[in-house]
Coordinates of C-alpha atoms in Angstrom, one line a residue:
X182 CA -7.1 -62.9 -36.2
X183 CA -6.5 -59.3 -38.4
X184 CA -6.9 -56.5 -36.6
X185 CA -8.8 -53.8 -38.7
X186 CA -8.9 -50.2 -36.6
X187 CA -11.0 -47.6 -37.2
X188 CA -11.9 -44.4 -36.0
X189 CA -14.7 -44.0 -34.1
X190 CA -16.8 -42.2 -31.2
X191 CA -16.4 -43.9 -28.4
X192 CA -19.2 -42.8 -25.7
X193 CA -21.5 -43.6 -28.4
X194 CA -19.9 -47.0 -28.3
X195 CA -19.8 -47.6 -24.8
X196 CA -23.5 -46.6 -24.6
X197 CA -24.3 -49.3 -26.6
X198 CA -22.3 -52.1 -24.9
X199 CA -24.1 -50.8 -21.8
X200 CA -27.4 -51.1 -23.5
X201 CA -26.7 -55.0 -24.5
X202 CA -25.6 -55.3 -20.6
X203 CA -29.1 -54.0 -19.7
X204 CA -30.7 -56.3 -21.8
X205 CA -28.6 -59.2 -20.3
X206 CA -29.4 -58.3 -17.0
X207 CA -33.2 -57.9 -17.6
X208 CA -33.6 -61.7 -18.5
X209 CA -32.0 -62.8 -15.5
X210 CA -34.0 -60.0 -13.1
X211 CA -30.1 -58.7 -12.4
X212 CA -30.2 -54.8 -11.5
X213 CA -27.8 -53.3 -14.2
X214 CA -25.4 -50.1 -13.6
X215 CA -22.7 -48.5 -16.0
X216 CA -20.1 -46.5 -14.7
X217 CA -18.2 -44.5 -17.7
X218 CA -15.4 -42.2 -16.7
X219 CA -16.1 -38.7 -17.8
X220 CA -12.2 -38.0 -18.6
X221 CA -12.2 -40.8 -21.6
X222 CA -11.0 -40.3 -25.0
X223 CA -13.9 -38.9 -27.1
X224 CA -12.7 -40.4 -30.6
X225 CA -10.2 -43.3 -30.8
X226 CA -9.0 -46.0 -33.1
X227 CA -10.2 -49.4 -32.3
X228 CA -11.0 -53.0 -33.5
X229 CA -14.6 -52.5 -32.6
X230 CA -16.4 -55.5 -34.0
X231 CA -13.4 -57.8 -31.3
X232 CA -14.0 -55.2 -29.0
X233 CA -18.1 -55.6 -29.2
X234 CA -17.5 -59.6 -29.2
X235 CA -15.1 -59.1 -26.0
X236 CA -17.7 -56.8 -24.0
X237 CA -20.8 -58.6 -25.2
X238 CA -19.1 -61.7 -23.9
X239 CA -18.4 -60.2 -20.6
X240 CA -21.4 -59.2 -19.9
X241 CA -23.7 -62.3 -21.2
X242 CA -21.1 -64.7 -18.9
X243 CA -22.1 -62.3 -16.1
X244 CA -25.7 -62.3 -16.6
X245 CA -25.4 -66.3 -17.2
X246 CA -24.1 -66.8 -13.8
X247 CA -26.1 -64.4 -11.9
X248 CA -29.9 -64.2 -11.0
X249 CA -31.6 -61.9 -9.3
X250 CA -28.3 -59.9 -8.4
X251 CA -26.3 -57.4 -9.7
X252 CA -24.1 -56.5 -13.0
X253 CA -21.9 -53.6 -13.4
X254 CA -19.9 -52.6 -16.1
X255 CA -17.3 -49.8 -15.9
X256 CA -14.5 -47.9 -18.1
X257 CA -12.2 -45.6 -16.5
X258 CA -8.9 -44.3 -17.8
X259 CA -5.8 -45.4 -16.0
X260 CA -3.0 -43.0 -17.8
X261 CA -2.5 -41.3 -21.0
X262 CA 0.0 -42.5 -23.2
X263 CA 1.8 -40.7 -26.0
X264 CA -1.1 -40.3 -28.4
X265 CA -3.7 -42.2 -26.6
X266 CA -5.0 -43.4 -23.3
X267 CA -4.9 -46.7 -21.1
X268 CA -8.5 -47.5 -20.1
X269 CA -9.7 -50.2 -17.6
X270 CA -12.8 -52.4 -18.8
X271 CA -14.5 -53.9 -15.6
X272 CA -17.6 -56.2 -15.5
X273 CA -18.5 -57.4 -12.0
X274 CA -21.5 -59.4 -11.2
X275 CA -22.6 -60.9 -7.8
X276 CA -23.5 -64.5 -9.0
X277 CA -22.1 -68.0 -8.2
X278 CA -18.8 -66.8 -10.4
X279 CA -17.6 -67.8 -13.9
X280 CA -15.5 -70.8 -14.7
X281 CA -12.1 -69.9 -15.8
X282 CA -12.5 -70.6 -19.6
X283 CA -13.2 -67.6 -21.5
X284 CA -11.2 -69.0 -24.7
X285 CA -12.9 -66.5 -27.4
X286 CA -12.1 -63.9 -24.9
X287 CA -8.3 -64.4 -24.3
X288 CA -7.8 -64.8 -27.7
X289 CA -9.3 -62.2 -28.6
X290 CA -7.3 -60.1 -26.5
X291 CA -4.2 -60.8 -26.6
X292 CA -4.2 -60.4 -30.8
X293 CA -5.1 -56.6 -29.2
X294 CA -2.1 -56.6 -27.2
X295 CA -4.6 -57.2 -23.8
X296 CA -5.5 -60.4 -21.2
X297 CA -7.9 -60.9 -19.4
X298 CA -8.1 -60.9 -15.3
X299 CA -10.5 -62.5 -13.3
X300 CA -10.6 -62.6 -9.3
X301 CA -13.4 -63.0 -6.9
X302 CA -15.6 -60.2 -6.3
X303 CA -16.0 -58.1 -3.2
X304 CA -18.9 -59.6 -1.5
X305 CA -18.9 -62.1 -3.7
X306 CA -19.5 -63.0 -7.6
X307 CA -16.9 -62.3 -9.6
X308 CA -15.2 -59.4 -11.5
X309 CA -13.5 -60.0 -15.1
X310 CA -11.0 -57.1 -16.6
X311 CA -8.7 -56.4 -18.9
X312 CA -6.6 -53.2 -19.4
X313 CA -6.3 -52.0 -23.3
X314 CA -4.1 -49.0 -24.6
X315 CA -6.5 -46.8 -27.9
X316 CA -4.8 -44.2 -29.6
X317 CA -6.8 -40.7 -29.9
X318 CA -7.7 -39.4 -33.3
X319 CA -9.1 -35.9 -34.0
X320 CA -13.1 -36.1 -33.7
X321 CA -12.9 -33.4 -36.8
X322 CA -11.8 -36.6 -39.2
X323 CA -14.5 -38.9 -38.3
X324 CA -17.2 -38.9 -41.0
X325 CA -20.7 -37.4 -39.4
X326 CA -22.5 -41.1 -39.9
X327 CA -26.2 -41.9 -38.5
X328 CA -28.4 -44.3 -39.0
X329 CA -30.8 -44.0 -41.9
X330 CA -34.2 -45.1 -40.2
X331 CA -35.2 -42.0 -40.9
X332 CA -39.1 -40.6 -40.1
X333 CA -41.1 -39.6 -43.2
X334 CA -43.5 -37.6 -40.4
X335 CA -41.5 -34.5 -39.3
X336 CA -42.4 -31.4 -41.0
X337 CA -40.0 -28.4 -39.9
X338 CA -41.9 -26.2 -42.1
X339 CA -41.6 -22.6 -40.2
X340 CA -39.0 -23.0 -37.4
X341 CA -36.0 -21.8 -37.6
X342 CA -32.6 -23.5 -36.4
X343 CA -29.6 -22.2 -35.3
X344 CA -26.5 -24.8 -35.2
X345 CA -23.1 -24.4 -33.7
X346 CA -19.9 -26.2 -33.9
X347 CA -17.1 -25.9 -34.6
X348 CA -16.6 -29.1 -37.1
X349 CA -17.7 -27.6 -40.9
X350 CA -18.7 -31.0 -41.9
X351 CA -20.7 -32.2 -39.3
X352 CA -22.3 -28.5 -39.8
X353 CA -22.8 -29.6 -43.6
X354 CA -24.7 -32.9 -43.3
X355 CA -26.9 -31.3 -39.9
X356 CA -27.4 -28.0 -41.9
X357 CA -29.0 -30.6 -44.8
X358 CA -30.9 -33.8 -43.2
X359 CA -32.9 -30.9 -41.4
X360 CA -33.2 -28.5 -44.5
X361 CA -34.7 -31.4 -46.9
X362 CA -37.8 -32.1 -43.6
X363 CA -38.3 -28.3 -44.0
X364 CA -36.3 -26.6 -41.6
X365 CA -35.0 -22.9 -42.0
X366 CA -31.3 -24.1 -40.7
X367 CA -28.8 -21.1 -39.9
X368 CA -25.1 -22.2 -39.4
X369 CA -22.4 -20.5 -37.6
X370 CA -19.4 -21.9 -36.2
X371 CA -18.5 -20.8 -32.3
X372 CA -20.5 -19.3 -29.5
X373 CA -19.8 -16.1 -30.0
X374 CA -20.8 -16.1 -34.0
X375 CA -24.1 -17.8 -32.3
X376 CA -25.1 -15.0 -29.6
X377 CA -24.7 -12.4 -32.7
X378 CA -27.6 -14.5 -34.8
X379 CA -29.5 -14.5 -31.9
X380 CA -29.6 -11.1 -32.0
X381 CA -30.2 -9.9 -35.3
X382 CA -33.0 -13.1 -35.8
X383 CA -35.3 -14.8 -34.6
X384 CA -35.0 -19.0 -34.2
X385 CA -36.6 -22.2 -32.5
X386 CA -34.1 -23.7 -31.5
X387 CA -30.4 -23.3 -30.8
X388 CA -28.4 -26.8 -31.1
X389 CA -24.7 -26.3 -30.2
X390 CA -21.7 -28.7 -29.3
X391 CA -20.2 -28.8 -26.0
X392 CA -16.4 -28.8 -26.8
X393 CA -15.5 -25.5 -28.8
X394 CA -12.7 -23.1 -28.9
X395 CA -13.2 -19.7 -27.2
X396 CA -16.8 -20.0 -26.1
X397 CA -17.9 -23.7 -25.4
X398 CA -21.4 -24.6 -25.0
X399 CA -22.1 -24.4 -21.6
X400 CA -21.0 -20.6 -21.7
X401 CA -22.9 -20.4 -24.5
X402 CA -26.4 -21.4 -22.7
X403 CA -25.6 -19.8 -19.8
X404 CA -25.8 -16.8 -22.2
X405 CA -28.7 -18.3 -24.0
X406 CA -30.7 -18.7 -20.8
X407 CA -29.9 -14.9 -19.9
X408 CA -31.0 -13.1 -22.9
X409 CA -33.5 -15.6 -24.4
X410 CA -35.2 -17.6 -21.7
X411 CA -38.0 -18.8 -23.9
X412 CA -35.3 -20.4 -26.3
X413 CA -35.4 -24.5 -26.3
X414 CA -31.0 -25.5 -26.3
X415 CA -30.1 -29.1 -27.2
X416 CA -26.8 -30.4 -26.8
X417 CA -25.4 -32.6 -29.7
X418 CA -21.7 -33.9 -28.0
X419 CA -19.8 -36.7 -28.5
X420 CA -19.2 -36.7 -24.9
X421 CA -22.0 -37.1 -22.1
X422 CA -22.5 -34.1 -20.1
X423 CA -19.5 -32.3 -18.6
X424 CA -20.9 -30.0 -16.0
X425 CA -18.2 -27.7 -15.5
X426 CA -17.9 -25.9 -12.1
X427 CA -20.3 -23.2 -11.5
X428 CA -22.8 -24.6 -13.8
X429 CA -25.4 -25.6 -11.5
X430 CA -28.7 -25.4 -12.3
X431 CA -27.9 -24.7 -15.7
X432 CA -29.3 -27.3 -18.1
X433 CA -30.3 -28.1 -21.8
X434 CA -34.0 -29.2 -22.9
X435 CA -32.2 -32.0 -24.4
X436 CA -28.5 -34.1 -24.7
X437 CA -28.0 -36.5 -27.7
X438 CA -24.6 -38.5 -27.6
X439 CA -22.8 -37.8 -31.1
X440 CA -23.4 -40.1 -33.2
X441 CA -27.2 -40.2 -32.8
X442 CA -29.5 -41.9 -35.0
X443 CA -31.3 -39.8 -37.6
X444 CA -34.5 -40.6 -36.2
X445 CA -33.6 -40.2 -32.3
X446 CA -32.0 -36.7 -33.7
X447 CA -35.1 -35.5 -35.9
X448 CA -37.3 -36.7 -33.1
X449 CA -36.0 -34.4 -30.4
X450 CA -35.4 -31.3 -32.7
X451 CA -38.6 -31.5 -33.5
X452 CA -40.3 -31.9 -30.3
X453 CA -37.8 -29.2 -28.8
X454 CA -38.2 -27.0 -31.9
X455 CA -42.1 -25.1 -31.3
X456 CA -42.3 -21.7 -32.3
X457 CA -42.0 -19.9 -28.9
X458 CA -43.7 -16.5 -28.9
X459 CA -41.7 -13.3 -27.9
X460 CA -38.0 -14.4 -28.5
X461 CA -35.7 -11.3 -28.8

């Protein structure tokens, strides 16, 4: 095998290995859970087509041996390493247990410098692992890529945006998928830049980042809530939701894991996006 590593996002990644698990699960009446650390890497560099075949594996040899029972799949971070992280993949499922084969899956591994565990389950079943170091790369160099099943149907004709972040490009291709359906986009890089816009104009919607030097998104709707109350606030992160302390209670209309598809993106701005009368 030839390793080919690429940068990539990788929640967004995760959230589709746990989707495929679901799916698994669903076809053998298994209940399906997916535990993600919050404290992971947000961008790292990765083999992710073995990496897909190793998790898919995983969790279709779970589902195969398990019926009407449970599946679980979790990623936590053991340690950081210089330049990266050592993160745990887990799959445990509460079937009759898997034979001890798993060629694909060894191999597969070890060419990523990984083998795979397997021990007996508490309670029973069986729980399959393997421990795999990814280097961290800086979100900023990842190109802003989405899927182009794109709806021909929104119209954002009137309404007025306001984006945040702190990434120019990703502000660049946001600022022009929504200006060519129609949208009046505003773009200004921090929080504080954003609570100045706010009150010199008047905007639909306010979609921000959650990571971002000086004033990072949740300070930023907590001051969003406060002066405009009426004012719909998406988050667009490549990480889920971080609550920090002191934040409760406090919550967006909407979160979108970075990088969305275009038509799951266009489809929540525009149903978050109404014109809402007496904004300040």
């Amino acid at each position: 095998m030839s390793l080919m590593p690429e940068p990539g996002y990788l929640y967004a990644f995760l959230c589709e290995m746990a989707d495929k698990g679901r799916l698994f699960a669903q076809r053998r009446n298994d209940a399906f859970a997916c535990r993600v650390a919050s404290d992971l890497p947000v961008a790292v560099l990765a083999d992710f087509h073995y990496l897909r075949q190793v998790i898919f594996t995983l969790l279709g040899n779970a589902a195969k041996f398990t019926r009407d029972g449970s599946i679980l799949f979790e990623v936590s971070k053991i340690a950081d390493e210089a330049g990266g992280a050592r993160l745990l993949f887990a799959v445990t499922d509460s079937g009759t247990g898997c034979s001890p084969g798993l060629a694909a899956v060894r191999q597969l591994l070890r060419g990523m410098g990984s083998a795979l565990k397997l021990e007996p389950a508490a309670g029973g079943g069986s729980r399959s692992s393997f421990e795999l170091v990814l280097p961290r790369v800086d979100e900023n160099t990842l190109d802003a890529a989405f899927a182009e099943s794109l709806p021909s149907c929104v119209d954002g004709a009137g309404r007025r945006i306001l984006l945040v972040d702190d990434d120019s490009a990703d502000l660049a291709w946001l600022g022009e998928l929504l200006a060519g359906y129609g949208f009046e986009v505003m773009s200004v890089p921090g929080g504080r830049e954003a609570l100045q816009a706010l009150r010199t104009g008047r905007f639909d919607l306010l979609l921000c980042d959650q990571a971002m030097p000086g004033m990072d998104g949740w300070k930023l709707l907590r001051q969003a809530r406060a002066g405009w109350p009426d004012l719909p606030v998406v988050l667009y992160s490549a990480a889920p939701l971080r609550r920090p302390p002191g934040a409760e209670g406090l919550d967006f209309d909407a979160a979108l894991l970075r990088p969305a598809a275009g038509d799951d993106l266009l489809a929540c701005i525009d149903a978050c996006a109404r014109p809402w009368p007496g904004l300040k």
